[in-house]
CSV table of C-alpha atoms in Angstrom, one decimal:
chain,number,residue,atom,x,y,z
F,55,MET,CA,-41.0,-13.3,11.4
F,56,ASP,CA,-43.0,-15.6,9.2
F,57,ASN,CA,-41.8,-18.8,7.7
F,58,LYS,CA,-41.2,-17.4,4.3
F,59,ALA,CA,-39.1,-14.5,5.5
F,60,LEU,CA,-37.1,-16.9,7.6
F,61,ILE,CA,-36.3,-19.1,4.6
F,62,GLU,CA,-35.3,-16.0,2.6
F,63,ILE,CA,-32.8,-14.7,5.1
F,64,ASP,CA,-31.2,-18.2,5.4
F,65,TYR,CA,-31.0,-18.3,1.6
F,66,ILE,CA,-29.3,-14.9,1.5
F,67,LYS,CA,-26.9,-15.8,4.2
F,68,GLN,CA,-25.8,-18.9,2.3
F,69,ILE,CA,-25.3,-17.1,-0.9
F,70,VAL,CA,-23.4,-14.3,0.8
F,71,GLU,CA,-21.1,-16.8,2.5
F,72,VAL,CA,-20.4,-18.7,-0.6
F,73,LEU,CA,-19.6,-15.5,-2.6
F,74,LEU,CA,-17.2,-14.3,0.1
F,75,PHE,CA,-15.6,-17.6,0.3
F,76,ALA,CA,-15.0,-17.7,-3.4
F,77,SER,CA,-13.7,-14.1,-3.6
F,78,ASP,CA,-10.1,-13.0,-3.0
F,79,VAL,CA,-10.9,-9.3,-3.0
F,80,PRO,CA,-13.4,-7.3,-0.9
F,81,LEU,CA,-16.8,-7.7,-2.6
F,82,PRO,CA,-18.8,-4.4,-2.9
F,83,THR,CA,-22.5,-4.6,-1.9
F,84,ASN,CA,-23.7,-3.9,-5.5
F,85,ARG,CA,-21.8,-6.9,-6.8
F,86,MET,CA,-23.4,-9.2,-4.3
F,87,LEU,CA,-26.8,-7.7,-5.0
F,88,SER,CA,-26.4,-8.3,-8.7
F,89,VAL,CA,-25.8,-12.0,-8.0
F,90,LEU,CA,-28.6,-12.2,-5.4
F,91,GLU,CA,-31.3,-10.6,-7.7
F,92,ASP,CA,-34.3,-8.8,-6.2
F,93,ILE,CA,-32.9,-8.6,-2.8
F,94,LYS,CA,-32.8,-5.2,-1.0
F,95,ALA,CA,-29.5,-3.8,0.2
F,96,GLU,CA,-30.9,-3.7,3.7
F,97,LYS,CA,-31.6,-7.4,3.8
F,98,LEU,CA,-28.1,-8.1,2.6
F,99,LYS,CA,-26.7,-6.0,5.4
F,100,HIS,CA,-28.9,-7.8,7.9
F,101,ALA,CA,-27.8,-11.2,6.5
F,102,ILE,CA,-24.1,-10.2,6.9
F,103,GLU,CA,-24.7,-9.1,10.5
F,104,GLU,CA,-26.5,-12.3,11.3
F,105,LEU,CA,-23.6,-14.3,9.7
F,106,ASN,CA,-21.1,-12.5,11.9
F,107,GLU,CA,-23.2,-13.1,14.9
F,108,GLU,CA,-23.4,-16.8,14.1
F,109,TYR,CA,-19.6,-16.9,13.5
F,110,ALA,CA,-19.1,-15.3,16.9
F,111,ASN,CA,-21.6,-17.6,18.7
F,112,THR,CA,-20.0,-20.7,17.3
F,113,GLU,CA,-16.5,-19.5,17.8
F,114,ARG,CA,-15.5,-19.5,14.2
F,115,THR,CA,-11.9,-18.4,13.5
F,116,PHE,CA,-13.0,-15.8,10.9
F,117,ARG,CA,-15.5,-13.0,10.5
F,118,ILE,CA,-16.8,-10.8,7.7
F,119,CYS,CA,-15.2,-7.4,7.6
F,120,LYS,CA,-16.0,-4.2,5.6
F,121,ILE,CA,-12.8,-3.1,4.0
F,122,GLY,CA,-12.1,-0.7,1.2
F,123,GLY,CA,-15.8,-0.4,0.2
F,124,GLY,CA,-16.5,-4.2,0.2
F,125,TYR,CA,-16.9,-7.2,2.4
F,126,GLN,CA,-14.3,-9.8,2.9
F,127,LEU,CA,-13.7,-12.9,5.1
F,128,VAL,CA,-10.8,-12.3,7.4
F,129,THR,CA,-9.2,-14.3,10.2
F,130,LYS,CA,-9.5,-13.3,13.8
F,131,PRO,CA,-6.3,-11.6,15.1
F,132,GLU,CA,-5.9,-14.1,17.9
F,133,TYR,CA,-4.9,-16.8,15.4
F,134,SER,CA,-2.2,-14.7,13.7
F,135,ARG,CA,0.7,-16.6,15.2
F,136,TYR,CA,-0.4,-19.8,13.5
F,137,ILE,CA,-0.9,-18.3,10.1
F,138,LYS,CA,2.4,-16.5,10.5
F,139,LYS,CA,4.0,-19.9,11.1
F,140,LEU,CA,2.4,-21.3,8.0
F,141,TYR,CA,3.8,-18.4,5.9
F,142,LYS,CA,7.1,-18.2,7.7
F,143,GLY,CA,9.8,-16.4,5.8
F,144,ARG,CA,7.1,-14.2,4.3
F,145,ALA,CA,6.7,-11.8,7.1
F,146,ARG,CA,4.7,-8.7,6.1
F,147,SER,CA,7.0,-5.8,6.6
F,148,ARG,CA,5.9,-2.8,8.6
F,149,LEU,CA,6.0,0.8,7.5
F,150,SER,CA,8.8,3.0,8.9
F,151,PRO,CA,7.8,5.9,11.2
F,152,ALA,CA,8.8,8.3,8.4
F,153,ALA,CA,6.5,6.4,6.0
F,154,LEU,CA,3.6,6.6,8.4
F,155,GLU,CA,4.2,10.4,8.8
F,156,VAL,CA,4.2,11.0,5.1
F,157,LEU,CA,1.1,8.8,4.7
F,158,SER,CA,-0.8,10.7,7.3
F,159,ILE,CA,0.0,14.0,5.7
F,160,ILE,CA,-0.9,12.8,2.2
F,161,ALA,CA,-4.1,11.1,3.5
F,162,PHE,CA,-5.4,14.4,4.9
F,163,LYS,CA,-4.0,16.9,2.4
F,164,GLN,CA,-4.4,15.0,-0.8
F,165,PRO,CA,-3.7,15.9,-3.5
F,166,ILE,CA,-0.5,17.2,-2.2
F,167,SER,CA,3.0,17.7,-3.7
F,168,ARG,CA,6.3,16.5,-2.3
F,169,PRO,CA,7.6,20.0,-1.5
F,170,GLU,CA,4.5,20.6,0.6
F,171,VAL,CA,5.0,17.3,2.5
F,172,ASP,CA,8.7,18.3,3.0
F,173,GLN,CA,7.6,21.6,4.4
F,174,ILE,CA,5.4,20.1,7.0
F,175,ARG,CA,7.9,17.5,8.0
F,176,GLY,CA,11.0,19.7,7.7
F,177,VAL,CA,12.8,16.9,5.9
F,178,ASN,CA,13.2,15.6,2.4
F,179,SER,CA,10.6,12.9,1.8
F,180,ASP,CA,11.8,11.7,-1.6
F,181,GLY,CA,12.9,8.2,-0.6
F,182,VAL,CA,9.8,7.6,1.5
F,183,ILE,CA,7.4,8.7,-1.3
F,184,LYS,CA,9.2,6.3,-3.6
F,185,THR,CA,8.7,3.4,-1.2
F,186,LEU,CA,5.0,4.3,-0.7
F,187,LEU,CA,4.5,4.4,-4.5
F,188,GLU,CA,6.2,1.0,-4.8
F,189,ARG,CA,3.9,-0.4,-2.1
F,190,ASN,CA,0.9,1.0,-3.9
F,191,LEU,CA,-0.2,2.9,-0.9
F,192,ILE,CA,-0.1,6.2,-2.7
F,193,THR,CA,-0.4,7.2,-6.3
F,194,ILE,CA,0.2,10.2,-8.6
F,195,ALA,CA,-3.1,12.2,-8.5
F,196,GLY,CA,-2.2,14.9,-11.0
F,197,ARG,CA,0.0,17.9,-11.3
F,198,SER,CA,0.1,21.1,-9.3
F,199,GLU,CA,-1.1,24.3,-11.0
F,200,ALA,CA,1.7,26.2,-9.3
F,201,VAL,CA,5.0,27.0,-10.8
F,202,GLY,CA,7.1,23.9,-11.5
F,203,ARG,CA,3.9,21.8,-12.0
F,204,ALA,CA,5.0,19.4,-9.2
F,205,LEU,CA,3.4,15.9,-9.1
F,206,LEU,CA,0.5,15.6,-6.7
F,207,TYR,CA,0.0,12.5,-4.6
F,208,GLY,CA,-3.1,10.8,-3.1
F,209,THR,CA,-3.9,7.6,-1.4
F,210,THR,CA,-5.0,4.4,-3.1
F,211,PRO,CA,-7.7,1.7,-2.4
F,212,GLU,CA,-4.8,-0.4,-1.2
F,213,PHE,CA,-4.1,2.2,1.5
F,214,LEU,CA,-7.6,1.6,2.9
F,215,ARG,CA,-7.2,-2.2,2.7
F,216,TYR,CA,-3.8,-2.0,4.4
F,217,PHE,CA,-5.1,-0.2,7.4
F,218,GLY,CA,-8.4,-2.1,7.4
F,219,LEU,CA,-10.5,1.0,6.7
F,220,ASN,CA,-13.7,1.0,4.8
F,221,GLU,CA,-13.4,4.6,3.6
F,222,LEU,CA,-11.2,7.6,4.0
F,223,THR,CA,-13.7,9.2,6.5
F,224,GLU,CA,-12.8,6.5,9.0
F,225,LEU,CA,-9.3,7.8,9.3
F,226,PRO,CA,-8.2,9.0,12.7
F,227,LYS,CA,-8.7,12.8,12.5
F,228,PRO,CA,-5.8,15.1,13.2
F,229,ARG,CA,-6.8,17.6,15.9
F,230,GLU,CA,-7.5,21.1,14.8
F,231,LEU,CA,-4.6,23.5,15.2
F,232,GLU,CA,-6.6,25.7,17.5
F,233,GLU,CA,-7.4,22.8,19.8
F,234,LEU,CA,-3.7,21.9,19.8
F,235,LEU,CA,-2.7,25.4,20.6
F,236,GLY,CA,-5.1,25.4,23.5
F,237,SER,CA,-3.9,22.2,25.0
F,238,ALA,CA,-0.4,22.5,23.9
F,239,GLN,CA,1.0,23.3,27.3
F,240,GLU,CA,-0.1,20.1,29.1
F,241,GLU,CA,0.4,18.1,26.0
F,242,LEU,CA,4.0,19.0,25.6
F,243,LYS,CA,4.9,18.3,29.2
F,244,PHE,CA,6.3,14.9,30.1
F,245,PRO,CA,4.1,12.8,32.4
F,246,ALA,CA,5.8,12.5,35.7
F,247,ASP,CA,6.3,8.7,35.4
F,248,GLU,CA,7.9,8.9,32.0
F,249,ALA,CA,11.6,8.8,32.2
F,250,GLU,CA,13.4,11.4,30.3
F,251,PRO,CA,14.7,9.6,27.2
F,252,GLU,CA,18.3,10.6,26.6
F,253,LEU,CA,19.1,11.6,23.1
F,254,ILE,CA,22.2,9.5,22.8
F,255,GLU,CA,20.2,6.5,23.9
F,256,LYS,CA,17.6,7.4,21.3
F,257,LEU,CA,20.2,7.9,18.6
F,258,THR,CA,22.2,4.8,19.2
F,259,GLN,CA,19.8,2.0,19.1
F,260,THR,CA,21.4,-1.1,17.7
F,261,GLU,CA,20.6,-3.2,14.7
F,262,GLN,CA,19.2,-5.8,17.0
F,263,ASP,CA,16.5,-3.4,18.1
F,264,GLU,CA,15.6,-2.8,14.6
F,265,VAL,CA,15.2,-6.6,14.0
F,266,GLU,CA,13.1,-6.8,17.1
F,267,THR,CA,10.7,-4.1,16.0
F,268,THR,CA,10.0,-5.9,12.7
F,269,GLU,CA,9.4,-9.2,14.4
F,270,ASP,CA,8.0,-8.1,17.7
F,271,ASP,CA,4.8,-10.0,17.2
F,272,GLU,CA,6.8,-13.2,17.5
F,273,ALA,CA,7.4,-12.5,21.1
F,274,GLU,CA,3.7,-12.7,22.0
G,282,MET,CA,29.9,-6.5,16.9
G,283,SER,CA,29.4,-3.4,14.9
G,284,TYR,CA,26.7,-0.9,15.8
G,285,ARG,CA,24.9,0.8,13.1
G,286,VAL,CA,23.6,4.0,14.4
G,287,LYS,CA,20.0,4.8,13.7
G,288,LEU,CA,19.0,8.3,13.2
G,289,GLN,CA,15.5,7.5,12.0
G,290,ASN,CA,14.3,7.9,15.6
G,291,PHE,CA,14.2,11.6,14.9
G,292,GLU,CA,12.2,12.0,11.8
G,293,GLY,CA,13.6,15.5,11.2
G,294,PRO,CA,14.4,18.9,12.8
G,295,LEU,CA,10.8,19.5,13.9
G,296,ASP,CA,10.8,16.2,15.6
G,297,LEU,CA,14.0,17.1,17.4
G,298,LEU,CA,12.6,20.5,18.4
G,299,LEU,CA,9.4,18.9,19.7
G,300,PHE,CA,11.6,16.5,21.8
G,301,LEU,CA,13.7,19.4,23.2
G,302,ILE,CA,10.6,21.4,24.1
G,303,ARG,CA,9.2,18.4,26.0
G,304,LYS,CA,12.5,17.6,27.6
G,305,ASN,CA,13.0,21.1,28.9
G,306,GLU,CA,9.3,21.4,29.9
G,307,VAL,CA,9.2,24.9,28.5
G,308,ASP,CA,6.2,27.0,27.5
G,309,ILE,CA,5.5,26.4,23.8
G,310,TYR,CA,4.4,30.1,23.5
G,311,ASP,CA,7.5,31.3,25.2
G,312,ILE,CA,10.2,29.1,24.0
G,313,PRO,CA,13.6,30.2,25.5
G,314,ILE,CA,15.0,30.4,22.0
G,315,SER,CA,18.5,30.9,23.1
G,316,GLU,CA,18.6,27.8,25.3
G,317,ILE,CA,16.7,25.6,22.8
G,318,THR,CA,19.0,26.8,20.0
G,319,ARG,CA,22.1,25.9,22.1
G,320,GLN,CA,20.8,22.4,22.8
G,321,TYR,CA,19.6,22.0,19.2
G,322,LEU,CA,23.1,22.8,17.9
G,323,GLU,CA,24.7,20.3,20.3
G,324,TYR,CA,22.6,17.6,18.8
G,325,VAL,CA,23.2,18.8,15.3
G,326,GLU,CA,26.9,18.3,16.0
G,327,ILE,CA,26.2,14.7,16.9
G,328,ILE,CA,24.0,14.2,13.8
G,329,LYS,CA,26.7,15.7,11.6
G,330,ILE,CA,29.1,13.0,12.8
G,331,LEU,CA,26.6,10.2,12.4
G,332,ASP,CA,24.7,11.0,9.3
G,333,LEU,CA,25.9,13.8,7.0
G,334,GLU,CA,23.2,13.2,4.5
G,335,MET,CA,20.5,13.9,7.0
G,336,ALA,CA,22.4,16.8,8.7
G,337,GLY,CA,21.5,19.2,5.9
G,338,ASP,CA,17.8,19.4,6.9
G,339,PHE,CA,18.8,19.9,10.5
G,340,ILE,CA,21.2,22.7,9.7
G,341,ILE,CA,18.5,24.6,7.8
G,342,MET,CA,16.4,24.6,10.9
G,343,ALA,CA,19.5,25.7,12.9
G,344,ALA,CA,19.7,28.8,10.7
G,345,THR,CA,16.0,29.5,11.3
G,346,LEU,CA,16.5,29.2,15.0
G,347,ILE,CA,19.4,31.6,14.9
G,348,ARG,CA,17.4,34.1,12.8
G,349,ILE,CA,14.6,34.0,15.4
G,350,LYS,CA,17.2,34.4,18.2
G,351,VAL,CA,18.5,37.6,16.5
G,352,GLN,CA,15.1,39.0,16.0
G,353,MET,CA,14.4,38.4,19.6
G,354,LEU,CA,17.5,40.3,20.6
G,355,LEU,CA,16.5,43.4,18.6
G,356,PRO,CA,14.4,45.9,20.5
G,357,ARG,CA,10.8,45.7,19.5
G,358,PRO,CA,8.2,48.3,20.1
G,359,GLU,CA,5.1,47.1,22.0
G,360,LEU,CA,2.9,48.2,19.1
G,361,ASP,CA,3.8,48.9,15.5
G,362,GLU,CA,2.9,52.1,13.7
G,363,ASP,CA,-0.6,50.8,12.8
G,364,GLU,CA,-1.2,50.0,16.4
G,365,GLU,CA,-1.3,46.4,15.7
G,366,GLU,CA,0.3,43.9,17.9
G,367,ILE,CA,3.7,42.9,16.8
G,368,ILE,CA,3.9,39.2,15.9
G,369,ASP,CA,6.3,37.3,18.0
G,370,PRO,CA,9.1,36.1,15.8
G,371,ARG,CA,8.7,32.6,17.3
G,372,MET,CA,5.1,32.3,16.3
G,373,GLU,CA,5.7,30.9,12.8
G,374,LEU,CA,8.0,28.2,14.2
G,375,VAL,CA,5.5,27.3,16.9
G,376,THR,CA,2.8,26.9,14.3
G,377,ARG,CA,5.0,24.7,12.2
G,378,ILE,CA,5.9,22.5,15.2
G,379,LEU,CA,2.3,22.1,16.1
G,380,GLU,CA,1.3,21.4,12.5
G,381,TYR,CA,3.9,18.7,12.4
G,382,LYS,CA,2.7,17.4,15.8
G,383,ARG,CA,-0.8,16.9,14.4
G,384,PHE,CA,0.4,14.6,11.7
G,385,LYS,CA,2.8,12.8,14.0
G,386,GLU,CA,-0.2,11.9,16.2
G,387,VAL,CA,-2.1,10.6,13.2
G,388,ALA,CA,1.0,8.6,12.2
G,389,HIS,CA,0.9,7.0,15.6
G,390,LYS,CA,-2.8,6.0,15.2
G,391,LEU,CA,-2.0,4.6,11.7
G,392,HIS,CA,0.7,2.6,13.3
G,393,ASP,CA,-1.8,1.1,15.7
G,394,LEU,CA,-4.2,0.3,12.8
G,395,GLU,CA,-1.3,-1.3,10.9
G,396,ASP,CA,-0.5,-3.4,14.0
G,397,ASP,CA,-4.1,-4.7,14.2
G,398,GLN,CA,-4.3,-5.3,10.5
G,399,LEU,CA,-1.1,-7.3,10.3
G,400,LYS,CA,-2.7,-9.8,12.6
G,401,VAL,CA,-5.7,-10.2,10.3
G,402,TYR,CA,-5.5,-12.3,7.2
G,403,PRO,CA,-8.1,-11.9,4.4
G,404,ARG,CA,-9.3,-14.9,2.5
G,405,VAL,CA,-6.9,-14.6,-0.4
G,406,TYR,CA,-4.6,-16.8,-2.3
G,407,LEU,CA,-1.2,-16.4,-0.9
G,408,GLN,CA,1.6,-18.0,-2.7
G,409,PHE,CA,4.1,-19.8,-0.6
G,410,ASP,CA,7.6,-18.6,-0.8
G,411,GLU,CA,9.9,-20.7,-3.0
G,412,ASP,CA,12.7,-20.5,-0.5
G,413,ASP,CA,10.4,-21.7,2.2
G,414,VAL,CA,9.6,-24.8,0.3
G,415,ASN,CA,13.2,-25.5,-0.6
G,416,GLU,CA,14.2,-25.1,3.0
G,417,GLU,CA,12.2,-28.1,4.1
G,418,MET,CA,12.8,-30.2,0.9
G,419,THR,CA,10.0,-32.7,1.4
G,420,TYR,CA,10.2,-35.5,-1.1
G,421,SER,CA,6.8,-36.4,-2.3
G,422,GLU,CA,6.4,-40.1,-2.8
G,423,ASP,CA,3.5,-40.1,-5.2
G,424,VAL,CA,5.4,-39.2,-8.4
G,425,ASN,CA,3.3,-40.2,-11.3
G,426,LEU,CA,3.7,-40.3,-15.0
G,427,PHE,CA,2.0,-37.0,-15.3
G,428,SER,CA,4.4,-35.1,-13.0
G,429,LEU,CA,7.3,-36.7,-14.9
G,430,ILE,CA,6.1,-35.5,-18.2
G,431,GLN,CA,5.5,-32.1,-16.7
G,432,ALA,CA,9.1,-31.9,-15.4
G,433,PHE,CA,10.4,-33.1,-18.8
G,434,LYS,CA,8.4,-30.3,-20.5
G,435,GLN,CA,9.8,-27.8,-18.1
G,436,ALA,CA,13.3,-28.9,-18.9
G,437,LEU,CA,12.6,-28.7,-22.6
G,438,ASP,CA,11.2,-25.2,-22.2
G,439,ASN,CA,14.3,-24.1,-20.3
G,440,ILE,CA,16.8,-25.2,-22.9
G,441,PRO,CA,18.5,-22.1,-24.1
G,442,LYS,CA,17.3,-21.0,-27.5
G,443,GLU,CA,19.7,-21.7,-30.3
G,444,THR,CA,21.0,-18.4,-31.6
G,445,TYR,CA,22.2,-19.3,-35.0
G,446,HIS,CA,20.0,-18.4,-37.9
G,447,GLU,CA,19.2,-20.6,-40.7
G,448,ILE,CA,17.8,-19.2,-43.9
G,449,LYS,CA,15.1,-21.5,-45.3
G,450,ASP,CA,13.0,-21.0,-48.3
G,451,ILE,CA,9.4,-21.3,-47.2
G,452,GLU,CA,7.1,-21.7,-50.0
G,453,ILE,CA,3.8,-20.2,-49.2
G,454,ASN,CA,1.2,-18.0,-50.9
G,455,THR,CA,-2.1,-16.4,-50.1
G,456,GLU,CA,-4.2,-18.7,-52.2
G,457,GLU,CA,-2.8,-21.8,-50.4
G,458,GLN,CA,-3.7,-20.2,-47.0
G,459,ILE,CA,-7.1,-19.2,-48.3
G,460,ASP,CA,-7.8,-22.9,-49.1
G,461,TYR,CA,-6.4,-23.9,-45.7
G,462,ILE,CA,-8.7,-21.5,-43.9
G,463,MET,CA,-11.8,-22.6,-45.9
G,464,ASN,CA,-10.9,-26.3,-45.4
G,465,THR,CA,-10.7,-25.8,-41.7
G,466,LEU,CA,-14.0,-24.0,-41.7
G,467,ASN,CA,-15.6,-26.8,-43.6
G,468,ALA,CA,-14.4,-29.2,-40.9
G,469,ARG,CA,-15.3,-27.0,-38.0
G,470,LYS,CA,-18.1,-24.4,-38.0
G,471,GLN,CA,-16.0,-21.8,-36.3
G,472,PHE,CA,-12.6,-21.3,-34.8
G,473,SER,CA,-10.7,-18.5,-33.1
G,474,PHE,CA,-8.2,-16.2,-34.6
G,475,TYR,CA,-5.7,-17.2,-31.9
G,476,ASP,CA,-6.2,-20.8,-32.7
G,477,LEU,CA,-5.6,-20.1,-36.4
G,478,ILE,CA,-2.4,-18.1,-35.9
G,479,SER,CA,-0.8,-20.1,-33.1
G,480,ARG,CA,-1.0,-23.2,-35.2
G,481,GLN,CA,1.5,-21.7,-37.6
G,482,ARG,CA,5.2,-22.3,-36.9
G,483,GLU,CA,6.9,-19.7,-39.0
G,484,ARG,CA,6.5,-16.0,-38.7
G,485,ILE,CA,6.1,-15.6,-42.5
G,486,VAL,CA,3.3,-18.3,-42.6
G,487,MET,CA,1.5,-16.4,-39.8
G,488,ILE,CA,1.7,-13.2,-41.8
G,489,VAL,CA,0.5,-14.9,-45.0
G,490,THR,CA,-2.3,-16.6,-43.1
G,491,PHE,CA,-3.4,-13.2,-41.8
G,492,ILE,CA,-3.4,-11.7,-45.2
G,493,ALA,CA,-5.4,-14.7,-46.5
G,494,LEU,CA,-7.9,-14.1,-43.8
G,495,LEU,CA,-8.2,-10.4,-44.7
G,496,GLU,CA,-8.7,-11.4,-48.3
G,497,LEU,CA,-11.5,-13.8,-47.3
G,498,ILE,CA,-13.2,-11.0,-45.3
G,499,LYS,CA,-12.9,-8.7,-48.3
G,500,ARG,CA,-14.4,-11.3,-50.6
G,501,GLY,CA,-17.2,-11.7,-48.0
G,502,GLN,CA,-16.6,-15.4,-47.7
G,503,VAL,CA,-16.0,-15.3,-43.9
G,504,VAL,CA,-17.3,-13.3,-41.0
G,505,VAL,CA,-15.3,-12.3,-37.9
G,506,LYS,CA,-17.0,-11.6,-34.6
G,507,GLN,CA,-15.9,-10.5,-31.2
G,508,ALA,CA,-18.0,-10.5,-28.0
G,509,THR,CA,-15.9,-8.1,-25.9
G,510,PRO,CA,-13.3,-5.5,-26.7
G,511,PHE,CA,-9.9,-7.3,-26.8
G,512,GLY,CA,-11.7,-10.6,-26.5
G,513,GLU,CA,-11.4,-13.7,-28.6
G,514,ILE,CA,-12.1,-13.1,-32.3
G,515,TRP,CA,-14.2,-15.9,-33.9
G,516,ILE,CA,-14.1,-16.8,-37.6
G,517,THR,CA,-17.1,-18.3,-39.3
G,518,LYS,CA,-18.2,-18.9,-42.8
G,519,ARG,CA,-20.8,-16.5,-44.2
């Protein structure tokens, strides 16, 4: 690499760093490119990689992450306990298992109506869908053509950010039904070492357990 | 200590069925429908005691199970008239259970992603919780005049608005306000619409000022410009 190129990459790195530092939302590549002027997207990507390398080599506490179609500075997970202390009383609440179920169905079948979600889950999902709408993880994506013109739901950009995904294609894929049918037998058997969870035990977990699950990171 | 029973551990009838199939280590293609139905109904009895609201969804599935059980009891020919294989009455249920299982697996993966993500903080502006600050009640020593004034202003702002209504005669006419706008424009080359209106105290004066401005535009004495839609409107002399 000649001298000029060396200077250029350092320049890009500095600009990228300062832009990310000043931004409180993920910055899309094209927005950074519009600031940088006459710089190719490839070089920008290279600069970001180099910055991340530098951060790693010098044991910085943050790195650049690609989330929801843009780049953002994020802290490393190992420091979460300190940040949590700083923002104590402001614990980020987790999604319930029901909410995660509904989200995974909506993510893969979007746009999808509530009755269709109910059908897959075998339970009414009304309350859960309301919560997800409030948390801005899903949104109304239109109306069904079928009788009743039910509302259709889809995921939001916030959904990607919440799970640290860059785009929907990065979602963990559900296995194909055929594949599941093939392996269903072994899958459904209990591993030998797994104790048989008794129903009553499962049904009667106390409040304390619930508190524990929301704050379980504290125990680390 | 009171125990609040949590049913959420079973997300629904399909979840319970999945659990029973695993627990009994039975062949998913050959579910002993009679035995599974019996166990299922036992659990539904518990659920009915614990959470009536949720029991409804479980009872619907119980009905489905019993229907399948009845279909299984009826004698079935090996092949139907068109020599096609008879579909096992359980097949539809098995497909549903597996379809549900697919998404349950994804939900588990999402849970892991959520876990990772909750440990990562983006560089954003996070406001501290008010309660949090009150809890510690640190008294800052460097109170200066400025912060006193700010507090005083805050107090003034929070005084409840007086609710009685006084009827005042406000003498105002368009010509007066036209003069006012032109005089202001003579002093300053341009000013914003917001500036012009927000200076007026009374609603009626605001309205008359607005009419005066419209009149001036009509007469072609002033020009209004705007850089962006919904942006600031600037008034200048022609």
